[in-house]
């Protein structure tokens, strides 16, 4: 993170230098323009032409410098008012240059109406006639394209206008340096396009500055594509190449000098830079050729040399372009990989063949407590406790000698050591990256302290569970012993009470008064009921521990069998059992499920106050309850009886819980619904009911599946 902060700080400094350079160029252009206008207003020829006999800077040229300079400087400032000012000033300069070019194209270069339109307002006519001339076509062209590129950059997206402005800056610098070379070599073709108007010496200097300022602004706009070398280096190559081109026979030496100019694109972040330089070199080659006179004997030879030189430069430019494009793609992948490494929650550590740390991501900082400055350049052993600390060098040496990979490509659980000395468990996965003869090892480290703690807790829980299981087995064994005692020792006194009561009634009924007989009969009934309660309790205790004999069973046949066995009860109560639709086949314990239907039908008949009880049994593929709960594959038993109040919907499933007191000793014990719930729970099902007092009750149950959002009854 600190490295990233340093990179960001360097970017900010570079951007500040580029903007400062562009502002400085804008100020110098303004100063140059003001000086030229002052020379016109004060009628000082030396300021206008610098040297006697040299072309003079036109009044409109000075005005364009005054407008373009502040426009360039203002375009680098973020405030809206500066952008508006830059737009106005560059727009006016472009309009003046465009008007001059239109005049040259339509009327001719010897007509200066556009220049004199403003000049006559402030300058005496005789001084204008003495100086003569106007803005040259090359000067007008440079001001037009330069100011248009500035306008484009102010109102179009950065990624597009940055490229356009960079290309424009190369053209401006090239044209300005051609004019300078023309002055140095006394070749008028460099600074005079045509017989009349020419570019003044200080105009050429100002335009070179203008192009340099545009280039600096372009790099400021997109610092990722900034150049890594000063601007004066390619500029000096251009200037030297043009001078050599003008003074060497056949123009051979200039081709050699322009190759380094194209190669300087390697130091530029913009991958289009070699094509821009090749274009600039092509322009220089053409201007160098037409700037001098040629012998007829060598004319075609020089043309052939120019073509070969141009083709060679473009070939080199294309090769450099593809190199920069591939390098750009690799850099983009590196940036993406770096972002991935920085954002991953696992520690990523890169080491070389000697075990020296080369990369240490933020997750590794957080995990080990070291900063990158403390680890990069040091041996990876610093992060290892013993015995890994001592064994690591031996493993690397063994790997270099034999190539045997013990842990590469695998995941191992080892230990790491934090900066504070704490040893903690880690999971390490190591891979090797081969580049030529160099091998780099990438380790992905995960802190598994929490997982180890969870495993320890799980082991503890498992031990406790085993202890609970043993205790449960012991408890079940005790319950079996209790069941044995209850079935023999507890039943024996009950049978004795029952038998002796019967004997007393049979042998002494005539000797006991009516109240005594009544009490003996009561004792017989209570002993019988007590035996039923004991039997039901034993059955319930065994119900949850016996294995189910499950098989595919036709529920319709079970219901028919239950109805057949209850025929006498149904006739006595004038009750009727109907099947609502076809009942499916399910995998279940048939005897247990028979008991479920028998209990539900029996309750529906016994607790029914209607003269003709009606019990309906059916099956639903999908059930939607009043509370919105949903269940599938649901059986139901519906009656038209008394109904059960809402507050007792849970109580009826409690063992020996009865809502109505019965005087009949033949009535059940109140454990039937408890058995039903237990059997259904053993089938991984659920049972519930819907009831309306005075209308009837419907019991619903599932087998093998729970209701959505509900737990199975237990």
XYZ file of C-alpha atoms in Angstrom:
714
model
C 0.000 0.000 0.000
C 2.902 2.320 0.717
C 4.394 1.546 -2.707
C 1.082 2.403 -4.314
C 1.039 5.667 -2.353
C 4.546 6.494 -3.584
C 3.515 5.784 -7.187
C 0.479 8.023 -6.821
C 2.661 10.780 -5.379
C 5.094 10.487 -8.291
C 2.203 10.675 -10.737
C 0.953 13.823 -9.059
C 4.402 15.391 -9.256
C 4.809 14.531 -12.926
C 1.357 15.852 -13.748
C 2.159 19.037 -11.857
C 5.367 19.478 -13.904
C 3.512 18.948 -17.181
C 0.836 21.478 -16.262
C 3.427 23.957 -15.006
C 5.326 23.604 -18.285
C 2.144 24.172 -20.330
C 1.273 27.265 -18.262
C 4.826 28.590 -18.630
C 4.642 28.091 -22.412
C 1.310 29.930 -22.485
C 2.852 32.850 -20.612
C 5.859 32.977 -22.946
C 3.548 32.934 -25.982
C 1.538 35.795 -24.460
C 4.743 37.736 -23.807
C 5.917 37.123 -27.382
C 2.557 38.255 -28.797
C 2.412 41.349 -26.590
C 5.967 42.273 -27.625
C 5.069 41.962 -31.298
C 1.898 44.046 -30.883
C 3.907 46.637 -28.944
C 6.409 46.762 -31.847
C 3.550 47.444 -34.251
C 1.927 50.055 -32.029
C 5.252 51.765 -31.302
C 6.462 51.273 -34.907
C 9.688 49.519 -33.838
C 10.861 47.329 -36.739
C 13.497 45.498 -34.680
C 10.814 43.946 -32.484
C 8.691 42.949 -35.459
C 11.429 41.292 -37.566
C 14.364 40.770 -35.129
C 16.943 41.161 -37.935
C 16.974 43.535 -40.909
C 15.783 41.808 -44.065
C 14.080 38.980 -42.129
C 10.319 38.426 -42.499
C 8.241 40.334 -39.966
C 5.640 38.942 -37.582
C 2.217 40.019 -38.805
C -0.065 41.968 -36.484
C -2.644 39.150 -36.584
C 0.095 36.630 -35.763
C 0.966 38.555 -32.613
C -2.748 38.750 -31.790
C -3.048 34.960 -32.202
C -0.105 34.492 -29.799
C -1.837 36.792 -27.293
C -5.026 34.713 -27.575
C -3.522 31.208 -27.853
C -1.040 31.571 -24.993
C -3.584 32.402 -22.250
C -5.986 29.896 -23.845
C -3.387 27.128 -23.442
C -2.666 28.105 -19.830
C -6.351 28.459 -18.904
C -7.195 25.052 -20.421
C -5.116 23.348 -17.712
C -7.142 24.916 -14.878
C -10.186 23.108 -13.514
C -12.472 26.064 -12.693
C -15.386 26.557 -15.069
C -14.592 30.221 -15.681
C -11.102 29.288 -16.922
C -12.562 26.702 -19.314
C -14.963 29.319 -20.693
C -12.105 31.808 -21.112
C -9.952 29.183 -22.827
C -12.803 28.333 -25.188
C -13.329 31.981 -26.150
C -9.642 32.788 -26.669
C -8.744 29.642 -28.625
C -11.934 30.027 -30.665
C -11.017 33.595 -31.663
C -7.460 32.568 -32.593
C -8.763 29.668 -34.682
C -11.259 32.002 -36.397
C -8.524 34.489 -37.341
C -6.308 31.699 -38.731
C -9.217 30.100 -40.600
C -10.196 33.427 -42.168
C -6.615 33.924 -43.386
C -6.487 30.411 -44.890
C -9.802 30.948 -46.646
C -8.472 34.217 -48.028
C -5.303 32.528 -49.315
C -7.301 29.694 -50.884
C -9.847 31.937 -52.585
C -8.151 35.243 -53.343
C -4.426 34.515 -53.201
C -1.396 34.877 -50.961
C -0.648 38.443 -52.104
C -3.924 39.779 -50.654
C -3.977 40.691 -46.958
C -7.477 41.970 -46.284
C -7.905 39.842 -43.173
C -4.622 41.112 -41.690
C -5.266 44.744 -42.556
C -8.885 44.676 -41.359
C -7.715 44.974 -37.731
C -4.309 46.546 -38.319
C -5.714 49.667 -40.019
C -7.764 50.446 -36.939
C -4.686 50.997 -34.744
C -1.661 51.302 -37.034
C -0.875 54.178 -39.458
C -1.269 53.132 -43.127
C 2.217 54.286 -44.129
C 3.859 51.984 -41.510
C 1.689 49.113 -42.679
C 2.785 49.735 -46.260
C 6.443 49.957 -45.156
C 6.326 46.601 -43.329
C 4.021 44.880 -45.844
C 3.149 41.180 -45.884
C 0.823 39.340 -43.537
C 0.261 36.017 -41.779
C 1.906 33.221 -43.781
C -0.079 30.119 -44.803
C 2.105 27.822 -42.659
C 1.567 30.094 -39.629
C -2.214 30.206 -40.212
C -2.362 26.429 -40.624
C -0.465 25.834 -37.369
C -2.654 28.235 -35.373
C -5.806 26.678 -36.821
C -5.031 23.027 -36.085
C -3.436 23.801 -32.691
C -6.373 25.861 -31.421
C -8.914 23.402 -32.825
C -7.205 20.579 -30.914
C -7.426 22.692 -27.744
C -11.145 23.281 -28.347
C -11.621 19.552 -28.927
C -9.852 18.664 -25.686
C -12.101 21.056 -23.745
C -15.356 19.510 -24.954
C -14.664 15.849 -25.877
C -13.735 12.815 -23.746
C -10.130 12.551 -22.626
C -9.260 9.194 -24.195
C -10.002 10.518 -27.702
C -8.804 14.103 -27.597
C -5.550 13.208 -25.864
C -4.428 11.244 -28.924
C -5.547 13.981 -31.319
C -3.780 16.680 -29.337
C -0.578 14.641 -29.096
C -0.517 14.145 -32.872
C -1.268 17.835 -33.408
C 1.579 18.833 -31.098
C 4.032 16.703 -33.122
C 2.881 18.387 -36.346
C 3.150 21.871 -34.827
C 6.639 21.212 -33.439
C 7.743 19.710 -36.751
C 6.485 22.626 -38.854
C 8.020 25.149 -36.478
C 11.381 23.384 -36.509
C 11.295 23.194 -40.306
C 11.014 26.968 -40.360
C 13.898 27.307 -37.879
C 16.004 24.929 -39.980
C 15.232 27.047 -43.027
C 16.630 30.115 -41.276
C 19.746 28.256 -40.120
C 20.431 26.735 -43.548
C 19.329 29.767 -45.544
C 16.658 27.680 -47.263
C 13.600 29.825 -47.728
C 11.449 26.833 -48.581
C 11.475 25.943 -44.878
C 9.813 29.115 -43.634
C 8.287 30.633 -46.812
C 5.394 28.772 -48.445
C 5.031 30.711 -51.640
C 6.472 33.933 -53.023
C 5.015 36.408 -50.586
C 4.053 35.722 -46.960
C 6.648 33.947 -44.794
C 6.949 32.823 -41.177
C 9.040 35.150 -39.045
C 11.950 33.785 -37.021
C 10.401 34.537 -33.628
C 7.074 33.204 -34.953
C 8.820 29.869 -35.655
C 10.286 29.885 -32.134
C 6.868 30.680 -30.664
C 5.191 27.897 -32.639
C 7.771 25.341 -31.473
C 6.966 26.450 -27.932
C 3.239 26.191 -28.716
C 3.645 22.598 -29.923
C 5.719 21.738 -26.841
C 3.029 23.202 -24.582
C 0.338 21.192 -26.370
C 2.371 18.016 -25.930
C 2.924 18.721 -22.229
C -0.804 19.365 -21.802
C -1.550 16.088 -23.576
C 0.664 14.178 -21.155
C -0.898 16.060 -18.237
C -4.377 15.008 -19.385
C -3.460 11.315 -19.330
C -0.501 10.619 -17.060
C -0.687 6.873 -17.736
C 0.518 7.630 -21.269
C 3.147 10.170 -20.328
C 6.583 10.228 -21.902
C 9.548 9.096 -19.867
C 12.089 11.327 -21.648
C 12.228 15.123 -21.974
C 10.578 16.660 -25.005
C 13.771 18.311 -26.205
C 15.341 14.961 -27.105
C 12.984 14.069 -30.008
C 12.866 17.763 -30.906
C 16.662 17.891 -31.147
C 16.640 14.721 -33.275
C 14.108 16.309 -35.663
C 16.113 19.501 -35.933
C 19.438 17.715 -36.430
C 17.924 15.333 -38.962
C 16.531 18.174 -41.063
C 19.830 20.104 -40.962
C 21.816 17.020 -41.974
C 19.237 16.296 -44.677
C 19.835 19.725 -46.199
C 23.648 19.467 -46.148
C 24.408 15.854 -47.098
C 24.406 14.457 -50.616
C 21.457 12.292 -51.631
C 19.890 12.690 -48.176
C 21.352 9.420 -46.858
C 22.398 10.535 -43.379
C 18.968 11.821 -42.428
C 17.511 8.289 -42.596
C 20.035 7.118 -40.013
C 19.140 10.008 -37.689
C 15.388 9.558 -38.011
C 15.585 5.922 -36.851
C 16.491 6.983 -33.280
C 13.601 9.458 -33.444
C 11.155 6.610 -34.082
C 12.839 4.508 -31.416
C 12.336 7.272 -28.844
C 8.669 6.217 -28.916
C 9.723 3.295 -26.692
C 9.986 5.785 -23.834
C 6.483 7.100 -24.413
C 3.487 5.543 -22.720
C 1.275 6.110 -25.763
C 1.553 3.110 -28.076
C 0.607 5.305 -31.078
C 3.736 7.432 -30.558
C 5.914 5.502 -33.114
C 3.293 6.098 -35.820
C 3.172 9.790 -34.908
C 6.971 10.008 -35.138
C 6.993 8.120 -38.439
C 4.483 10.621 -39.794
C 6.616 13.526 -38.559
C 9.725 11.987 -40.118
C 7.896 11.484 -43.413
C 6.941 15.170 -43.423
C 10.548 16.142 -42.663
C 11.835 13.881 -45.432
C 9.463 15.416 -47.959
C 10.242 18.986 -46.897
C 13.977 18.257 -46.879
C 13.712 16.919 -50.398
C 11.776 19.867 -51.793
C 13.795 22.475 -49.866
C 16.921 22.010 -51.998
C 17.650 21.899 -55.695
C 18.551 18.571 -57.284
C 20.778 17.598 -60.170
C 19.001 15.853 -62.976
C 21.534 13.039 -62.870
C 20.800 12.142 -59.269
C 17.123 13.182 -59.082
C 15.596 9.710 -59.388
C 18.305 8.210 -57.241
C 17.390 10.639 -54.442
C 13.687 9.802 -54.858
C 14.518 6.092 -54.531
C 16.567 6.823 -51.414
C 13.676 8.808 -49.892
C 11.189 6.012 -50.607
C 13.475 3.351 -49.100
C 14.146 5.546 -46.071
C 10.447 6.255 -45.564
C 9.517 2.571 -45.917
C 12.234 1.596 -43.448
C 11.073 4.185 -40.914
C 7.463 3.019 -41.195
C 8.536 -0.620 -40.847
C 10.458 0.226 -37.678
C 7.506 2.302 -36.450
C 5.098 -0.613 -37.005
C 7.426 -3.004 -35.160
C 7.724 -0.563 -32.273
C 3.943 -0.066 -32.329
C 3.289 -3.802 -31.961
C 5.956 -4.040 -29.289
C 4.321 -1.222 -27.327
C 0.875 -2.768 -27.827
C 2.040 -6.109 -26.476
C 3.830 -4.343 -23.664
C 0.650 -2.385 -22.961
C -1.372 -5.608 -22.811
C 1.191 -7.176 -20.508
C 1.118 -4.081 -18.326
C -2.670 -4.200 -18.219
C -2.514 -7.859 -17.174
C 0.105 -6.982 -14.570
C -2.116 -4.235 -13.202
C -5.102 -6.576 -13.075
C -3.017 -9.270 -11.427
C -1.641 -6.726 -8.961
C -5.152 -5.553 -8.131
C -6.232 -9.167 -7.646
C -3.265 -9.887 -5.396
C -3.886 -6.747 -3.360
C -7.592 -7.467 -2.905
C -7.460 -11.217 -2.250
C -8.136 -12.206 1.391
C -5.316 -14.772 1.269
C -1.672 -13.858 1.711
C 0.269 -14.001 -1.573
C 4.063 -14.135 -1.243
C 6.450 -14.323 -4.202
C 10.027 -15.566 -3.738
C 12.937 -16.283 -6.058
C 15.070 -19.418 -6.343
C 17.152 -18.405 -3.329
C 14.098 -17.951 -1.125
C 14.251 -14.143 -1.194
C 10.900 -12.413 -0.862
C 10.021 -10.352 -3.939
C 6.370 -9.503 -3.256
C 4.275 -9.219 -0.105
C 0.596 -8.340 -0.496
C -1.619 -6.477 2.058
C -3.226 -9.707 3.275
C 0.262 -11.008 4.107
C 0.967 -7.767 5.988
C -2.163 -8.263 8.054
C -1.467 -11.956 8.616
C 2.211 -11.795 9.638
C 2.408 -8.237 10.975
C 5.330 -7.195 8.735
C 5.317 -4.336 6.230
C 6.640 -4.950 2.676
C 9.719 -2.864 3.467
C 10.547 -5.260 6.307
C 10.224 -8.430 4.224
C 11.118 -7.726 0.585
C 14.739 -8.681 -0.010
C 14.899 -10.994 3.031
C 14.665 -14.784 3.178
C 11.241 -16.370 3.501
C 12.540 -18.233 6.573
C 11.781 -15.179 8.667
C 8.100 -16.163 8.507
C 8.722 -19.768 9.602
C 9.066 -21.273 13.073
C 11.175 -24.323 13.801
C 11.629 -26.914 12.372
C 10.553 -25.338 9.046
C 13.011 -22.456 9.546
C 16.034 -24.778 9.540
C 14.759 -27.186 6.883
C 13.800 -24.626 4.225
C 17.270 -23.990 2.746
C 17.842 -27.726 2.530
C 14.611 -28.202 0.640
C 15.516 -25.470 -1.880
C 18.981 -26.984 -2.374
C 17.462 -30.430 -2.885
C 14.990 -29.001 -5.392
C 17.754 -27.255 -7.401
C 19.872 -30.425 -7.491
C 17.201 -33.022 -8.248
C 14.160 -31.071 -9.471
C 12.039 -33.151 -7.087
C 8.889 -31.296 -6.077
C 7.767 -32.234 -2.589
C 5.254 -29.513 -1.851
C 4.949 -27.617 -5.151
C 1.505 -28.091 -6.602
C 0.085 -29.410 -3.329
C -1.564 -27.868 -0.290
C 0.041 -28.407 3.093
C -0.808 -27.541 6.657
C 2.240 -26.046 8.374
C 2.934 -23.278 10.876
C 3.796 -19.610 10.427
C 5.384 -17.091 12.761
C 4.098 -13.556 13.203
C 6.268 -10.529 13.844
C 5.413 -10.720 17.553
C 6.677 -14.316 17.685
C 3.279 -16.015 17.848
C 3.173 -19.309 15.952
C -0.113 -20.069 14.196
C -1.388 -22.760 11.792
C -1.469 -21.962 8.075
C -2.389 -23.704 4.843
C 0.165 -23.202 2.054
C -0.206 -23.805 -1.675
C 2.941 -23.214 -3.754
C 3.244 -22.989 -7.538
C 6.237 -22.293 -9.750
C 6.349 -19.796 -12.625
C 9.112 -20.389 -15.192
C 10.315 -17.479 -17.324
C 13.282 -18.473 -19.472
C 15.910 -19.782 -17.073
C 14.360 -18.016 -14.088
C 11.965 -19.686 -11.687
C 9.694 -17.776 -9.390
C 7.667 -19.359 -6.614
C 4.235 -18.040 -5.682
C 2.863 -19.064 -2.307
C -0.780 -18.624 -1.323
C -1.076 -18.689 2.455
C -4.315 -18.992 4.409
C -4.626 -18.494 8.144
C -6.528 -21.539 9.428
C -6.408 -20.655 13.126
C -10.175 -20.346 13.300
C -10.661 -23.610 11.430
C -8.290 -25.403 13.799
C -10.158 -23.945 16.760
C -13.436 -25.113 15.263
C -11.992 -28.580 14.730
C -10.886 -28.644 18.358
C -14.343 -27.537 19.438
C -15.832 -30.188 17.175
C -13.628 -32.859 18.738
C -14.708 -31.699 22.179
C -18.338 -31.710 21.104
C -17.908 -35.164 19.592
C -16.412 -36.425 22.841
C -19.322 -34.927 24.756
C -21.740 -36.465 22.258
C -20.127 -39.852 22.712
C -20.485 -39.438 26.470
C -24.125 -38.412 26.039
C -24.688 -41.406 23.759
C -23.201 -43.743 26.330
C -25.365 -42.138 28.991
C -28.409 -42.508 26.735
C -27.623 -46.151 26.134
C -27.329 -46.656 29.869
C -30.605 -44.802 30.355
C -32.291 -46.975 27.712
C -30.940 -50.033 29.454
C -32.386 -48.783 32.727
C -35.666 -48.101 30.909
C -35.684 -51.671 29.613
C -35.125 -52.891 33.132
C -37.956 -50.663 34.306
C -40.190 -52.036 31.559
C -39.379 -55.560 32.682
C -40.085 -54.717 36.301
C -43.294 -52.916 35.362
C -44.477 -55.773 33.161
C -43.891 -58.381 35.854
C -43.469 -56.967 39.328
C -45.934 -54.064 38.909
C -48.565 -56.102 37.133
C -48.476 -58.887 39.691
C -49.953 -56.777 42.560
C -52.543 -55.369 40.142
C -53.676 -58.867 39.177
C -53.792 -59.782 42.845
C -56.016 -56.801 43.644
C -58.256 -57.616 40.679
C -58.539 -61.329 41.478
C -59.133 -60.871 45.194
C -61.800 -58.278 44.501
C -63.510 -60.726 42.123
C -63.271 -63.481 44.718
C -64.862 -61.296 47.366
C -67.700 -60.421 45.043
C -68.278 -64.036 44.053
C -68.025 -65.556 47.555
C -69.289 -62.838 49.873
C -71.604 -60.688 47.766
C -74.625 -61.860 49.800
C -72.894 -61.025 53.068
C -71.754 -57.519 52.082
C -74.090 -54.605 52.011
C -74.829 -52.658 48.826
C -72.202 -49.995 49.506
C -69.495 -52.652 49.960
C -70.437 -54.338 46.684
C -70.285 -51.002 44.940
C -66.825 -50.327 46.300
C -65.542 -53.781 45.314
C -66.819 -53.285 41.753
C -65.099 -49.909 41.721
C -61.856 -51.554 42.864
C -62.113 -54.119 40.030
C -62.582 -51.354 37.412
C -59.713 -49.272 38.793
C -57.319 -52.232 38.772
C -58.301 -52.985 35.185
C -57.720 -49.334 34.200
C -54.397 -49.310 36.017
C -53.281 -52.349 34.034
C -54.267 -50.583 30.782
C -52.254 -47.503 31.784
C -49.221 -49.630 32.557
C -49.527 -51.477 29.247
C -49.854 -48.190 27.302
C -46.869 -46.716 29.110
C -44.756 -49.754 28.275
C -45.887 -49.655 24.664
C -45.023 -45.949 24.367
C -41.549 -46.489 25.848
C -40.810 -49.228 23.319
C -42.382 -47.411 20.366
C -39.494 -45.004 19.934
C -36.776 -47.677 20.106
C -38.068 -50.470 17.931
C -37.018 -50.608 14.275
C -39.699 -49.988 11.657
C -40.438 -52.759 9.196
C -40.946 -50.465 6.203
C -42.150 -51.610 2.794
C -44.294 -50.275 -0.032
C -47.897 -50.440 1.183
C -51.270 -49.579 -0.326
C -52.881 -47.139 2.131
C -56.312 -47.900 0.653
C -56.015 -51.538 1.735
C -54.974 -50.478 5.260
C -58.064 -48.261 5.575
C -60.362 -51.070 4.334
C -58.832 -53.471 6.844
C -59.290 -50.998 9.722
C -62.936 -50.336 8.751
C -63.622 -54.070 8.559
C -62.279 -54.683 12.077
C -64.350 -51.771 13.453
C -67.590 -52.857 11.769
C -69.399 -53.599 15.067
C -68.529 -50.206 16.593
C -69.565 -48.398 13.408
C -72.929 -50.175 13.359
C -73.571 -49.392 17.030
C -72.857 -45.682 16.512
C -74.533 -45.535 13.048
C -71.229 -44.197 11.743
C -69.937 -44.304 8.194
C -66.351 -44.181 6.868
C -65.813 -43.009 3.266
C -62.674 -42.651 1.155
C -62.323 -39.328 -0.658
C -60.528 -40.307 -3.847
C -57.841 -42.902 -4.350
C -55.201 -43.356 -1.644
C -51.585 -43.838 -2.863
C -48.950 -46.416 -2.084
C -46.201 -45.310 0.303
C -43.160 -46.824 1.985
C -44.101 -47.323 5.634
C -44.500 -49.760 8.528
C -47.940 -51.172 7.721
C -48.882 -52.381 11.258
C -47.941 -49.037 12.785
C -49.834 -47.064 10.152
C -52.829 -49.334 10.700
C -52.714 -48.262 14.335
C -52.658 -44.605 13.263
C -55.831 -44.895 11.198
C -57.548 -47.061 13.823
C -56.927 -44.475 16.578
C -58.003 -41.516 14.415
C -61.189 -43.267 13.218
C -62.017 -44.481 16.733
C -61.697 -40.958 18.171
C -63.772 -39.538 15.308
C -66.594 -41.975 16.170
C -66.409 -41.857 19.992
C -66.245 -38.048 20.299
C -69.049 -37.318 17.876
C -72.375 -35.805 18.969
C -74.114 -36.250 15.619
C -76.773 -38.906 15.054
C -74.955 -40.138 11.955
C -71.206 -39.674 12.366
C -69.382 -39.320 9.041
C -65.635 -39.919 8.748
C -63.857 -39.009 5.481
C -60.344 -40.222 4.669
C -58.363 -38.756 1.759
C -55.061 -37.592 0.260
C -53.848 -34.170 -0.980
C -50.931 -33.596 -3.362
C -50.604 -30.047 -2.043
C -51.979 -28.537 1.137
C -52.197 -24.818 1.943
C -53.169 -24.008 5.533
C -55.103 -21.045 6.831
C -51.847 -19.560 8.138
C -50.187 -19.895 4.718
C -48.065 -22.962 5.498
C -47.609 -25.359 2.603
C -47.190 -29.134 2.641
C -47.175 -31.873 0.021
C -48.343 -35.494 0.033
C -50.749 -35.016 2.929
C -53.249 -37.576 4.312
C -56.318 -36.443 6.250
C -59.059 -37.905 8.485
C -62.087 -35.592 8.720
C -65.167 -35.966 10.962
C -68.378 -34.042 11.625
C -68.125 -34.308 15.405
C -67.922 -31.903 18.321
C -64.754 -30.127 17.299
C -61.756 -29.233 19.478
C -61.145 -25.698 20.806
C -57.916 -24.033 19.609
C -56.330 -23.972 23.089
C -56.428 -27.784 23.303
C -54.864 -28.555 19.908
C -51.539 -29.394 21.553
C -52.841 -30.906 24.807
C -54.639 -33.750 23.043
C -51.257 -35.223 21.986
C -49.999 -35.465 25.591
C -50.031 -38.965 27.013
C -53.026 -39.831 29.239
C -54.480 -36.352 28.576
C -58.285 -36.546 28.010
C -60.563 -33.613 27.370
C -63.635 -35.510 28.641
C -63.865 -37.625 31.782
C -65.322 -41.038 31.036
C -67.272 -43.192 33.429
C -66.858 -46.260 31.269
C -64.052 -48.567 32.277
C -63.889 -49.837 28.716
C -62.886 -46.385 27.413
C -59.288 -45.774 26.451
C -56.545 -44.277 28.550
C -56.026 -41.102 26.513
C -52.761 -42.329 24.955
C -54.057 -43.006 21.421
C -53.141 -39.658 19.861
C -49.784 -39.798 21.628
C -49.104 -43.106 19.898
C -50.275 -41.625 16.587
C -47.878 -38.687 16.861
C -44.971 -40.910 17.845
C -45.545 -43.321 14.949
C -45.771 -40.483 12.422
C -42.622 -38.890 13.853
C -40.838 -42.238 13.421
C -41.804 -42.008 9.748
C -40.194 -38.515 9.604
C -43.633 -36.976 9.223
C -45.744 -34.377 10.945
C -49.322 -34.257 12.236
C -51.560 -31.250 12.851
C -55.266 -30.489 12.921
C -57.851 -27.928 11.952
C -61.106 -27.846 13.912
C -64.253 -25.808 14.399
C -66.355 -26.361 17.509
C -69.726 -27.878 16.621
C -68.712 -28.517 12.997
C -65.953 -31.094 13.148
C -62.219 -31.791 13.110
C -59.691 -32.701 10.410
C -56.386 -34.387 11.276
C -53.637 -33.966 8.644
C -50.374 -35.900 8.576
C -47.428 -36.518 6.279
C -45.063 -39.457 5.929
C -41.401 -39.028 5.099
C -41.508 -35.243 4.549
C -41.919 -32.316 6.891
C -44.177 -29.385 6.345
C -42.377 -26.383 4.885
C -41.265 -24.148 7.748
C -42.304 -26.707 10.390
C -40.496 -29.300 12.499
C -41.620 -32.903 12.681
C -43.484 -33.866 15.820
C -41.554 -35.949 18.248
